[in-house]
Structure formats: C-alpha cells, structure tokens
CSV table of C-alpha atoms in Angstrom, one decimal:
chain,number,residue,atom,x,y,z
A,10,UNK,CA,24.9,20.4,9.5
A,11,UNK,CA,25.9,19.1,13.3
A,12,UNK,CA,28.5,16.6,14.0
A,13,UNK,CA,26.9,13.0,14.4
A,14,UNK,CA,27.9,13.8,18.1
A,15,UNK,CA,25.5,16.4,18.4
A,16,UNK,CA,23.0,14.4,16.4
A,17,UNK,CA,23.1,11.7,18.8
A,18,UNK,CA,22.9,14.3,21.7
A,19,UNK,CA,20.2,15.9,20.6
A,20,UNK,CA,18.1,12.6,20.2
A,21,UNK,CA,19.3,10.6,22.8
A,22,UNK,CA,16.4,9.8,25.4
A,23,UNK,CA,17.1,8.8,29.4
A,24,UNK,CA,15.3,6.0,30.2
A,25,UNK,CA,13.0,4.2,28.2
A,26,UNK,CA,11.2,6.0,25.5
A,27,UNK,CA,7.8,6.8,25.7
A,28,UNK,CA,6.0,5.1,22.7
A,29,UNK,CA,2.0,5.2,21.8
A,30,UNK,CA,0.7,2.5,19.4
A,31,UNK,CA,-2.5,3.0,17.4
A,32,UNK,CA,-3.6,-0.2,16.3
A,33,UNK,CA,-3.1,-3.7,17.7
A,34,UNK,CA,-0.1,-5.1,16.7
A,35,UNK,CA,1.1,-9.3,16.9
A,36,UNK,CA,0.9,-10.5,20.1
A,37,UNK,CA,5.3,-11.4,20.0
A,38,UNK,CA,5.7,-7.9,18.8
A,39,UNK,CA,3.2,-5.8,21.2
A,40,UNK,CA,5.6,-8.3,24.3
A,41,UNK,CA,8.8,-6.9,22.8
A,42,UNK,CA,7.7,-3.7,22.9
A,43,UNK,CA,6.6,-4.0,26.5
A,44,UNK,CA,10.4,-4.9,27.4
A,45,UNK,CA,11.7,-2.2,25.7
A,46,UNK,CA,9.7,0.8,25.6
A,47,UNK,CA,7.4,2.7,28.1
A,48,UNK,CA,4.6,1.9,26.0
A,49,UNK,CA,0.9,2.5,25.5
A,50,UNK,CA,-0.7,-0.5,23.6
A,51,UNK,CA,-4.3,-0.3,21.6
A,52,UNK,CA,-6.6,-2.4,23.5
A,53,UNK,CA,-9.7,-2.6,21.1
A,54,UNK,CA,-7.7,-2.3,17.8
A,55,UNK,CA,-10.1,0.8,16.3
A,56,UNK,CA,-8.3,4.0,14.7
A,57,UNK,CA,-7.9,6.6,17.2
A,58,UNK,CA,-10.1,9.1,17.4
A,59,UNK,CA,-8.0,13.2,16.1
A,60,UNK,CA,-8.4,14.0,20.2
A,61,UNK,CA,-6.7,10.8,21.1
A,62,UNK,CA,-3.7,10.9,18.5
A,63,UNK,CA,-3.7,14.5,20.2
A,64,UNK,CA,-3.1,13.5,23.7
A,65,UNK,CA,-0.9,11.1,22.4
A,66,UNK,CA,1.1,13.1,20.6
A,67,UNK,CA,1.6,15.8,23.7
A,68,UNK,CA,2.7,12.9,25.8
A,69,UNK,CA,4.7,10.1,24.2
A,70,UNK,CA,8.6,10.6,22.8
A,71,UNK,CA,7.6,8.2,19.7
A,72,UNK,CA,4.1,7.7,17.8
A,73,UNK,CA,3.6,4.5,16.0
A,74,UNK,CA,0.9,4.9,13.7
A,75,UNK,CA,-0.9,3.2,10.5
A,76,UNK,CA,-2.0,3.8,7.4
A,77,UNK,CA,-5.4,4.2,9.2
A,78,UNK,CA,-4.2,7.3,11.3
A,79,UNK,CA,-4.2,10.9,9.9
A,80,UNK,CA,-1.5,12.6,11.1
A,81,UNK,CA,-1.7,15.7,9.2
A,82,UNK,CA,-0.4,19.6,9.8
A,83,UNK,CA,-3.1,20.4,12.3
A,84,UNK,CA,-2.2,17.7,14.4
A,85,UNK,CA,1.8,17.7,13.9
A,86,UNK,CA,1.1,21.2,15.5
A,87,UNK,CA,-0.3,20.2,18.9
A,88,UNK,CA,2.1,18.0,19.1
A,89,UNK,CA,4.4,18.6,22.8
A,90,UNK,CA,8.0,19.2,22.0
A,91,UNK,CA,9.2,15.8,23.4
A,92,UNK,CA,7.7,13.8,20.3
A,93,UNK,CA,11.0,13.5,18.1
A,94,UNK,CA,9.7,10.3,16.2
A,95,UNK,CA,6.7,9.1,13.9
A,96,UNK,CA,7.8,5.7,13.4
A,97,UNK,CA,4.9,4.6,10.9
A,98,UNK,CA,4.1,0.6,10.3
A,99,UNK,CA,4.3,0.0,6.9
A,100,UNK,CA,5.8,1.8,4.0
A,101,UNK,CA,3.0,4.2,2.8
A,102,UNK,CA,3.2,7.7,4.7
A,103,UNK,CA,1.1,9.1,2.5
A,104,UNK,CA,-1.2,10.0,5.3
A,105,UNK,CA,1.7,11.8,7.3
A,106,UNK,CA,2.5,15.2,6.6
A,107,UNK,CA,6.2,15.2,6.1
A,108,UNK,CA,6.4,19.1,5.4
A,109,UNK,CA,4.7,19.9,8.9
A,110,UNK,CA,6.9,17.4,10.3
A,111,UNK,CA,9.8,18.2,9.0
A,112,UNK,CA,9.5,22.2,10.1
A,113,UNK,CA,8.5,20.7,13.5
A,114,UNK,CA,12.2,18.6,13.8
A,115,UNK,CA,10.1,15.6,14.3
A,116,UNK,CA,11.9,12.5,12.7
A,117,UNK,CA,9.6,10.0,10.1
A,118,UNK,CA,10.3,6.2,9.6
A,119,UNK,CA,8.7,3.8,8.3
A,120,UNK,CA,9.0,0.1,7.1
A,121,UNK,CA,9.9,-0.5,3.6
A,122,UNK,CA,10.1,-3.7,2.0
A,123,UNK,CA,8.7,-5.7,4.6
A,124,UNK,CA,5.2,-6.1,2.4
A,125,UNK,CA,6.7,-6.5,-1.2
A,126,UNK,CA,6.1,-10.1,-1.7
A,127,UNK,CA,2.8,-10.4,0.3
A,128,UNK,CA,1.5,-7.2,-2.5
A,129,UNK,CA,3.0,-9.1,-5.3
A,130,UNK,CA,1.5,-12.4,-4.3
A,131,UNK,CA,-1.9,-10.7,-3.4
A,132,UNK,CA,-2.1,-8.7,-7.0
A,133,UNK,CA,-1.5,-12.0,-8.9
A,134,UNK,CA,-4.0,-13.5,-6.6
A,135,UNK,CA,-6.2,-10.7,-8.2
A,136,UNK,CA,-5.3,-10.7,-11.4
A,137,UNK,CA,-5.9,-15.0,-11.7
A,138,UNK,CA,-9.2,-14.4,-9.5
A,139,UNK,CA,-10.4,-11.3,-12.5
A,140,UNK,CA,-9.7,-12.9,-15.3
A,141,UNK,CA,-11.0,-16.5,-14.7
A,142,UNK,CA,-14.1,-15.2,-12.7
A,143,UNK,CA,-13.2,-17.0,-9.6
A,144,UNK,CA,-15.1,-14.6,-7.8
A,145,UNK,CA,-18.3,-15.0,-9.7
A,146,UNK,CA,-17.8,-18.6,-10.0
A,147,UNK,CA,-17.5,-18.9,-6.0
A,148,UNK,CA,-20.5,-16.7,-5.2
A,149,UNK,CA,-22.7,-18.8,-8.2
A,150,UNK,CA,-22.0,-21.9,-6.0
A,151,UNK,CA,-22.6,-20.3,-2.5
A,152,UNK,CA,-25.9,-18.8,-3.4
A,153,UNK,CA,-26.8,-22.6,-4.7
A,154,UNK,CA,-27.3,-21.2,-8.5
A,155,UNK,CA,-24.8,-23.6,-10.0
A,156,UNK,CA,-26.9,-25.9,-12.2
A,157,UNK,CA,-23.5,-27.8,-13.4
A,158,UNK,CA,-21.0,-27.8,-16.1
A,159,UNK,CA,-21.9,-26.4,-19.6
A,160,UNK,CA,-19.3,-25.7,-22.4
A,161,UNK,CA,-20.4,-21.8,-22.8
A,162,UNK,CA,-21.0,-20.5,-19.2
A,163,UNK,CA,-18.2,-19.1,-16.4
A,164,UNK,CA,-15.9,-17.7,-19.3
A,165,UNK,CA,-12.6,-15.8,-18.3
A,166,UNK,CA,-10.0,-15.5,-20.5
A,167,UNK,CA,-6.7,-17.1,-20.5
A,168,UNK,CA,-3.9,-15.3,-19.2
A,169,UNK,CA,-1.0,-16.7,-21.4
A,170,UNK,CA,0.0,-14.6,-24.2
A,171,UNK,CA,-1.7,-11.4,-22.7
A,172,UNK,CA,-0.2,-8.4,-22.0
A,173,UNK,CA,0.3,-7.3,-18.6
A,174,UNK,CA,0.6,-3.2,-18.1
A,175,UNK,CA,2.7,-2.4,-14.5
A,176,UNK,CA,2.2,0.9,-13.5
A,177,UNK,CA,5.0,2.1,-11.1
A,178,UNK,CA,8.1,-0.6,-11.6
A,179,UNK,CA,9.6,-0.5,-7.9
A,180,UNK,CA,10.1,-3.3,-5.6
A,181,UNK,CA,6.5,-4.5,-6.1
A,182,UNK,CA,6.3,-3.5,-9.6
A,183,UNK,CA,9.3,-5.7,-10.3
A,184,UNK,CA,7.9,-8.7,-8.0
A,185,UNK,CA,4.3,-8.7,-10.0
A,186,UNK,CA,6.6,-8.9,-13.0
A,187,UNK,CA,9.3,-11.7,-11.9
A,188,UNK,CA,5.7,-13.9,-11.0
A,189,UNK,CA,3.8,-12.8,-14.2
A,190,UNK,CA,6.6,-14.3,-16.0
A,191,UNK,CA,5.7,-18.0,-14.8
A,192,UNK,CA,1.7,-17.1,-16.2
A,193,UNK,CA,2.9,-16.6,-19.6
A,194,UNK,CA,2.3,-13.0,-19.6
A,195,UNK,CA,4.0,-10.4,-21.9
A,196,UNK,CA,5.2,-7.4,-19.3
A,197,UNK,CA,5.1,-3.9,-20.5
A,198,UNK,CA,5.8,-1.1,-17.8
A,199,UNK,CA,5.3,2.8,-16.6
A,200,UNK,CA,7.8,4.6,-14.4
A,201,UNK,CA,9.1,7.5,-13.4
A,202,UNK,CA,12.2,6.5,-14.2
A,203,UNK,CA,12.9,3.8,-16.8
A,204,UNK,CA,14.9,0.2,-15.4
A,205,UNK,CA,18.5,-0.6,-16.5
A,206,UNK,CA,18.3,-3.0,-19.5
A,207,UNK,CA,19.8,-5.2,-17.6
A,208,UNK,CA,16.8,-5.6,-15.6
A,209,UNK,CA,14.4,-5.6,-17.8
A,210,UNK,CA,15.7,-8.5,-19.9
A,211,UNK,CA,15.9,-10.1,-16.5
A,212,UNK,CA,11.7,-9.5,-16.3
A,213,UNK,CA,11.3,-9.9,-20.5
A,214,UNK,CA,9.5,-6.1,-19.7
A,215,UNK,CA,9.2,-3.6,-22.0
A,216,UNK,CA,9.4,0.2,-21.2
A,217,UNK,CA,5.9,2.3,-22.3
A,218,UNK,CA,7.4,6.0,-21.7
A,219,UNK,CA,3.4,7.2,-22.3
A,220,UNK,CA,0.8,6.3,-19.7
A,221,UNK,CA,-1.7,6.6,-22.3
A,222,UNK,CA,-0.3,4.1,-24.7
A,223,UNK,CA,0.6,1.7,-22.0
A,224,UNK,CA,-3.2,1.9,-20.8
A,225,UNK,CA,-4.3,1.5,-24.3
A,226,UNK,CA,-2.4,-1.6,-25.2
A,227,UNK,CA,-3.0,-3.4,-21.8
A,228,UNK,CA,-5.1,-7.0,-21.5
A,229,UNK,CA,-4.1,-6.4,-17.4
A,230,UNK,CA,-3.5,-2.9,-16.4
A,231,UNK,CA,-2.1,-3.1,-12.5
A,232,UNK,CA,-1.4,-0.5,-9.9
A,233,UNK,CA,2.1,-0.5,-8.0
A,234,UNK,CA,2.7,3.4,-7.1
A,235,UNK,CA,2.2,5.6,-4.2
A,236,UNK,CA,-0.9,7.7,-3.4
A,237,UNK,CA,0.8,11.3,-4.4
A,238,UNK,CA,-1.0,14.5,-5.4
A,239,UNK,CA,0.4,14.0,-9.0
A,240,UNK,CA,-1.0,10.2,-8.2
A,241,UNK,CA,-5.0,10.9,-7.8
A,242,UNK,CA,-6.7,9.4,-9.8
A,243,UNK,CA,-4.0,8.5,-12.1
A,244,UNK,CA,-6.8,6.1,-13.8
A,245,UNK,CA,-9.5,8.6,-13.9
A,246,UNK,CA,-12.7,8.6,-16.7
A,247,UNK,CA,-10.2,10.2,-19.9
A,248,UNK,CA,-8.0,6.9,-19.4
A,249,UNK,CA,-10.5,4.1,-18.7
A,250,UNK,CA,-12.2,5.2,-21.6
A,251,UNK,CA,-8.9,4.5,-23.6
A,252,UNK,CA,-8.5,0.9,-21.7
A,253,UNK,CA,-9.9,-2.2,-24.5
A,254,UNK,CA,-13.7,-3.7,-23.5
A,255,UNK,CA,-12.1,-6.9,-22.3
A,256,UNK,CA,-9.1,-5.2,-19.9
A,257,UNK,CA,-8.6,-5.5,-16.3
A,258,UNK,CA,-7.9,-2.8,-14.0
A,259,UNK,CA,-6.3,-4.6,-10.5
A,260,UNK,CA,-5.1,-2.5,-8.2
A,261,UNK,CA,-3.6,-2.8,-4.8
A,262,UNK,CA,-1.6,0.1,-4.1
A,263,UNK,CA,-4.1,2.7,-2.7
A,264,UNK,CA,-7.6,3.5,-3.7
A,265,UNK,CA,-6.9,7.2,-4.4
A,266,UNK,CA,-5.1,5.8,-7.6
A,267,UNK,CA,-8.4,5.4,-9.6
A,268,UNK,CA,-11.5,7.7,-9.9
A,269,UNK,CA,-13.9,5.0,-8.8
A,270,UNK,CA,-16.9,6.8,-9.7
A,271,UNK,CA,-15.4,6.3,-13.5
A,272,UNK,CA,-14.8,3.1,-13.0
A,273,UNK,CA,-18.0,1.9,-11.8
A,274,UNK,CA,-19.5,3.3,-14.6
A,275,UNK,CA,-17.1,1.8,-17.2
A,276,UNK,CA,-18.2,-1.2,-15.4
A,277,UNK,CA,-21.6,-1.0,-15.4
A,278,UNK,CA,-21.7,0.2,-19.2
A,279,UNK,CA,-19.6,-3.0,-19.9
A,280,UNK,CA,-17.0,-1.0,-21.7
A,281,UNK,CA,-13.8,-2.8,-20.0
A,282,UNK,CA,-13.9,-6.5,-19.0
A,283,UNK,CA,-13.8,-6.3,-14.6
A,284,UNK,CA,-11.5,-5.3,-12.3
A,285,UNK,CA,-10.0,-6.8,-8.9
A,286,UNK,CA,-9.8,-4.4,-6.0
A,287,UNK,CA,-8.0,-4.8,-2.8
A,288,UNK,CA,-7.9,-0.9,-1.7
A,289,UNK,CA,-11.0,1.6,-2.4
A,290,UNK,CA,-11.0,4.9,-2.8
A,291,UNK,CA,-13.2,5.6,0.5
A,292,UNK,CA,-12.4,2.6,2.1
A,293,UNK,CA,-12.9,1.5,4.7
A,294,UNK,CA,-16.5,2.3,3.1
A,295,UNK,CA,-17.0,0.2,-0.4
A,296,UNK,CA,-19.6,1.3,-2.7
A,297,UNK,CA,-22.4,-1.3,-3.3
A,298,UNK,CA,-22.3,-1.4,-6.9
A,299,UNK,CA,-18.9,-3.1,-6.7
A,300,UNK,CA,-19.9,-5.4,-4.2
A,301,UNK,CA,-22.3,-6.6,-6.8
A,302,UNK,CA,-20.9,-6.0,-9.5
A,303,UNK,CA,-20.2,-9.5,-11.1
A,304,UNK,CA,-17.0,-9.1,-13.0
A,305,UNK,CA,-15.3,-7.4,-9.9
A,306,UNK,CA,-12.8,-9.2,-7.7
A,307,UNK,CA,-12.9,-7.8,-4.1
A,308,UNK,CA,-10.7,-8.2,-0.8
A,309,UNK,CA,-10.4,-5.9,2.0
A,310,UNK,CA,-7.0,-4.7,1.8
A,311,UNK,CA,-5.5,-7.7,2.5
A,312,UNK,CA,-2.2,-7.0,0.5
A,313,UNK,CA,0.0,-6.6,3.1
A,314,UNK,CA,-2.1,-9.5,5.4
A,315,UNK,CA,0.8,-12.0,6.3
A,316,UNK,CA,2.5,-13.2,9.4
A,317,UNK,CA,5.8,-12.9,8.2
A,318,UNK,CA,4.9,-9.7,6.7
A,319,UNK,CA,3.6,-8.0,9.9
A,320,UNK,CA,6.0,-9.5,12.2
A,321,UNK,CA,9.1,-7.9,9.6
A,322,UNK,CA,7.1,-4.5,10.1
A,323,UNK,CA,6.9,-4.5,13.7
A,324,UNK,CA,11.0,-5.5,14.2
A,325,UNK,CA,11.7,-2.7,12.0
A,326,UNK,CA,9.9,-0.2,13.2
A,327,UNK,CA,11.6,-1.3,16.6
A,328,UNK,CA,14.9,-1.5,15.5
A,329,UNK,CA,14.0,2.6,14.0
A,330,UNK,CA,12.6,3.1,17.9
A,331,UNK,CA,15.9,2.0,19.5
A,332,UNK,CA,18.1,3.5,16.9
A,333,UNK,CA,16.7,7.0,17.3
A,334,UNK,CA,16.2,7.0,21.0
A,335,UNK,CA,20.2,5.4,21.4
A,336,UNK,CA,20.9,8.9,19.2
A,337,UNK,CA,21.7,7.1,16.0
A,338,UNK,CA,20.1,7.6,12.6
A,339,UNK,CA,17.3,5.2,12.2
A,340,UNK,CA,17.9,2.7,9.3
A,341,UNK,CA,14.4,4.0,7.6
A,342,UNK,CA,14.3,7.3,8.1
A,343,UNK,CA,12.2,9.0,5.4
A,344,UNK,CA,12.9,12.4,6.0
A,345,UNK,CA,16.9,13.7,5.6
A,346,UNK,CA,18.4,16.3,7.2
A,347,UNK,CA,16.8,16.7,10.8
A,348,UNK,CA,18.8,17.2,13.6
C-alpha cells in the first residue's frame, strides 16, 4: 500500500476538476457545482444515451451518474485515463460495475443515508395505501363510480396486530420498523446478519433466520435490500406461492427483487391479498396488468422523492468530488484499496 502522501499525489487534480452530470440535478446544487467544478450540466434531464456516457467518460476527471445510467464493463473500458472518479447520486451502485472499475483504478462513491427516511416513510405510505385500498378507493371516486357509503364495500384490513415481515434489516429496514411500531404492527425480520439484542428489543423485532418461514408467516412482507445477483428475484413463483391469500408484498428497494411475472399471476389468480409497488422490474416500463390491477398500490419510484433528500445527495456527492480531487479519501468511497 502507498503512503497517504502518494495517495493524495496521485489524485490530486490542478485546477478545477472536470465533472459530467447525467441527470438534472436541484437548481442550489447544479449552482454549487458551477462554482466549483468545470462542469457539464444535463439540460433536458433524459438518461444519456451508451455513446454519450462514452464521450463523457473520455473527457471528464469525475462522472456523476444515477441509478438510471449503466455504467457497466464495456463502457468502464473506453473510459480515457483521466476519469479517476464515479461519484454516483444515491446509494444503489448496483448498475456500476465495481470489478471493471476497480481493475481500471477508477474510484466509486456514492451517497448513503441521505434517502433512509424518505424509503421508510414512502414504504409505510405503501403499506397503509395496500392494506386499506386507498388506491382503489381513490380511483372508485375519480372515475365517478362511488355510489356512497355501504357497510360491506372498500374492505382492507386493519393493520394493528399484524405481522410485518422486513426483508433486509439495514438503515431502512430498521427505519420501516421504528415507524411500524406506532401502527401496531408485530416486526419479524431477515438478514444477512442477525441485529444485536439490544436493538431488536429497541424495534420489539423478532429474528426469522429462514426466508421461507419469514415469507410464510407474513400479514406484510416488505423489501429493504440491494439488487445483488444472489438478490434476483429473491420473491420469485416457489415463495409467493408460500405467502397467505390475504398478504402483501410492498416493495421499494429495486424491482429485480421480485419475479413480477409470478407475481402478477398470484395476483390475478387471487392467491395473495395486493401488493404496493414503488420500483418494477422493467421499469421505467410498467406492465398494464398492474396498472389495473385493483388490489395494487403503485408510485413511480418515488421513494427517494424529497427536497431534503436530494439536496443531502447532491452535498455529498460534492463533498466526495472535492475530497478526491484535493487528494484525500472521499468520505463514501465504496471501493477500498485504490490508489
């Protein structure tokens, strides 16, 4: 390993750094940007086309893309030796090929924890909008088909006493759980690695070391990992089918989580209760029978949609620009070890 002094010599940039943006960013952050980069904005806020994050990439010191940018092997290999950072906005780098970036010395960061409440909030918007039918209720009264109040029509289920499955128990795992706790809800929980007691009495949660039995024994079954290889389809057609008629599957992590195909059918066959969807598994293309589908709560992926949140994500992924262009470590760098 180098001394830090040759780790800040060999990432030290003259000047100011030459940074490409891929999607519009807040107006405040796109301005501070201006001041302290050389930077290239978006202009009509569309994912760049693979020939674009090419040029881009043979041209700029740092790339700041999104979760809509594909910056896989094939491109990380075009890239012109003077690209030292990815600095990603948001915390998913799923769709960046660390391996092909780390052989190419080229430094990853992104933005962790910026989004956890904003998820959180959003996935017990979901679960609240599911269960009670808010969804259906709301499109019954647009489409002028309400006809009033009757005692046996627009029936959820109450949430109180239910048991609420958390698969993946990080930060937003653990934020779904500190909120479900105000609802009433009993937590049970998957990880990959199990919490300290102390922290699950904090939560009331109860470890499930089986996915299987977790799934099976779920009222509310809701998403909180990252889209991994070992992660796709982690809710595929074998474990729907073990999920009871009246669950819900709610998921705002990434759509690759869940075999969609399965679950439309499961849907359509009535053998689980609904599910509410923020992230798709083609998205941004949504298939029409969940559109329709009238025991499905759907958003746009609008989990990480905040103010606050996106305003966080764009200081840290400056603060990551500065730091690795001054020479110094970023504060969020995801891969260790490059020099």
């Amino acid at each position: 390993m180098p001394s830090s002094a040759d780790y800040r010599t060999a990432r030290r940039v003259e000047g100011k750094p030459r940074v490409t943006v891929t999607r519009r960013l807040l107006p405040e952050t796109e301005a501070r940007m201006a001041e302290l980069f050389d930077v290239t904005l978006s202009t009509d806020d569309r994912p760049l086309s693979r020939e674009e994050l090419v040029a881009a990439m043979q041209t700029a010191h740092v790339l700041v893309p999104t979760v809509t940018d594909r910056i896989d092997a094939a491109l990380i290999a075009q890239a012109g030796p003077q690209l030292g950072l990815i600095a990603n906005f948001g915390a998913g780098i799923e769709h960046i090929d660390l391996a092909a970036a780390r052989a190419r010395k080229i430094m990853v960061t992104n933005t962790p924890g910026v989004f956890t409440d904003d998820t959180a909030d959003m996935a017990i918007a979901l679960i609240i909008s599911v269960s009670r039918r808010l969804n259906y209720g709301g499109r019954t009264l647009r489409a002028g088909k309400w006809e009033g109040w009757a005692p046996s029509t627009m029936l959820g289920h109450r949430l109180s006493g239910k048991t609420l499955a958390i698969v993946g128990m990080g930060r937003i795992g653990q934020a779904v759980a500190h909120r479900a706790r105000a609802l009433g809800l009993n937590i049970a929980y998957h990880s990959r690695h199990r919490l300290p007691e102390a922290i699950e009495t904090m939560f009331g949660a109860r470890y499930v070391e089986n996915l299987d039995t977790l799934v099976a024994e779920a009222d509310i079954l809701t998403l909180h990992c990252p889209a991994t290889p070992e992660t796709h389809h982690l809710i595929d057609a074998r474990r729907i089918a073990l999920m009871k008629p009246h669950a819900y599957l709610v998921n705002t992590a990434r759509g690759q989580l869940v075999e969609e195909e399965a679950l439309i059918a499961a849907l359509v066959e009535g053998r689980i209760g609904g599910a509410g969807l923020d992230v798709f598994e083609h998205e941004p293309q949504v298939d029409a029978r969940l559109l329709a589908h009238h025991n499905v709560a759907i958003l746009p992926h609008m989990g990480s949609a905040t103010f606050e949140g996106r305003q966080a994500s764009g200081e840290k992924v400056m603060a990551n620009i500065r730091f690795w262009a001054d020479g110094h470590r970023p504060p969020d760098q995801v891969l260790e070890g490059l020099v």
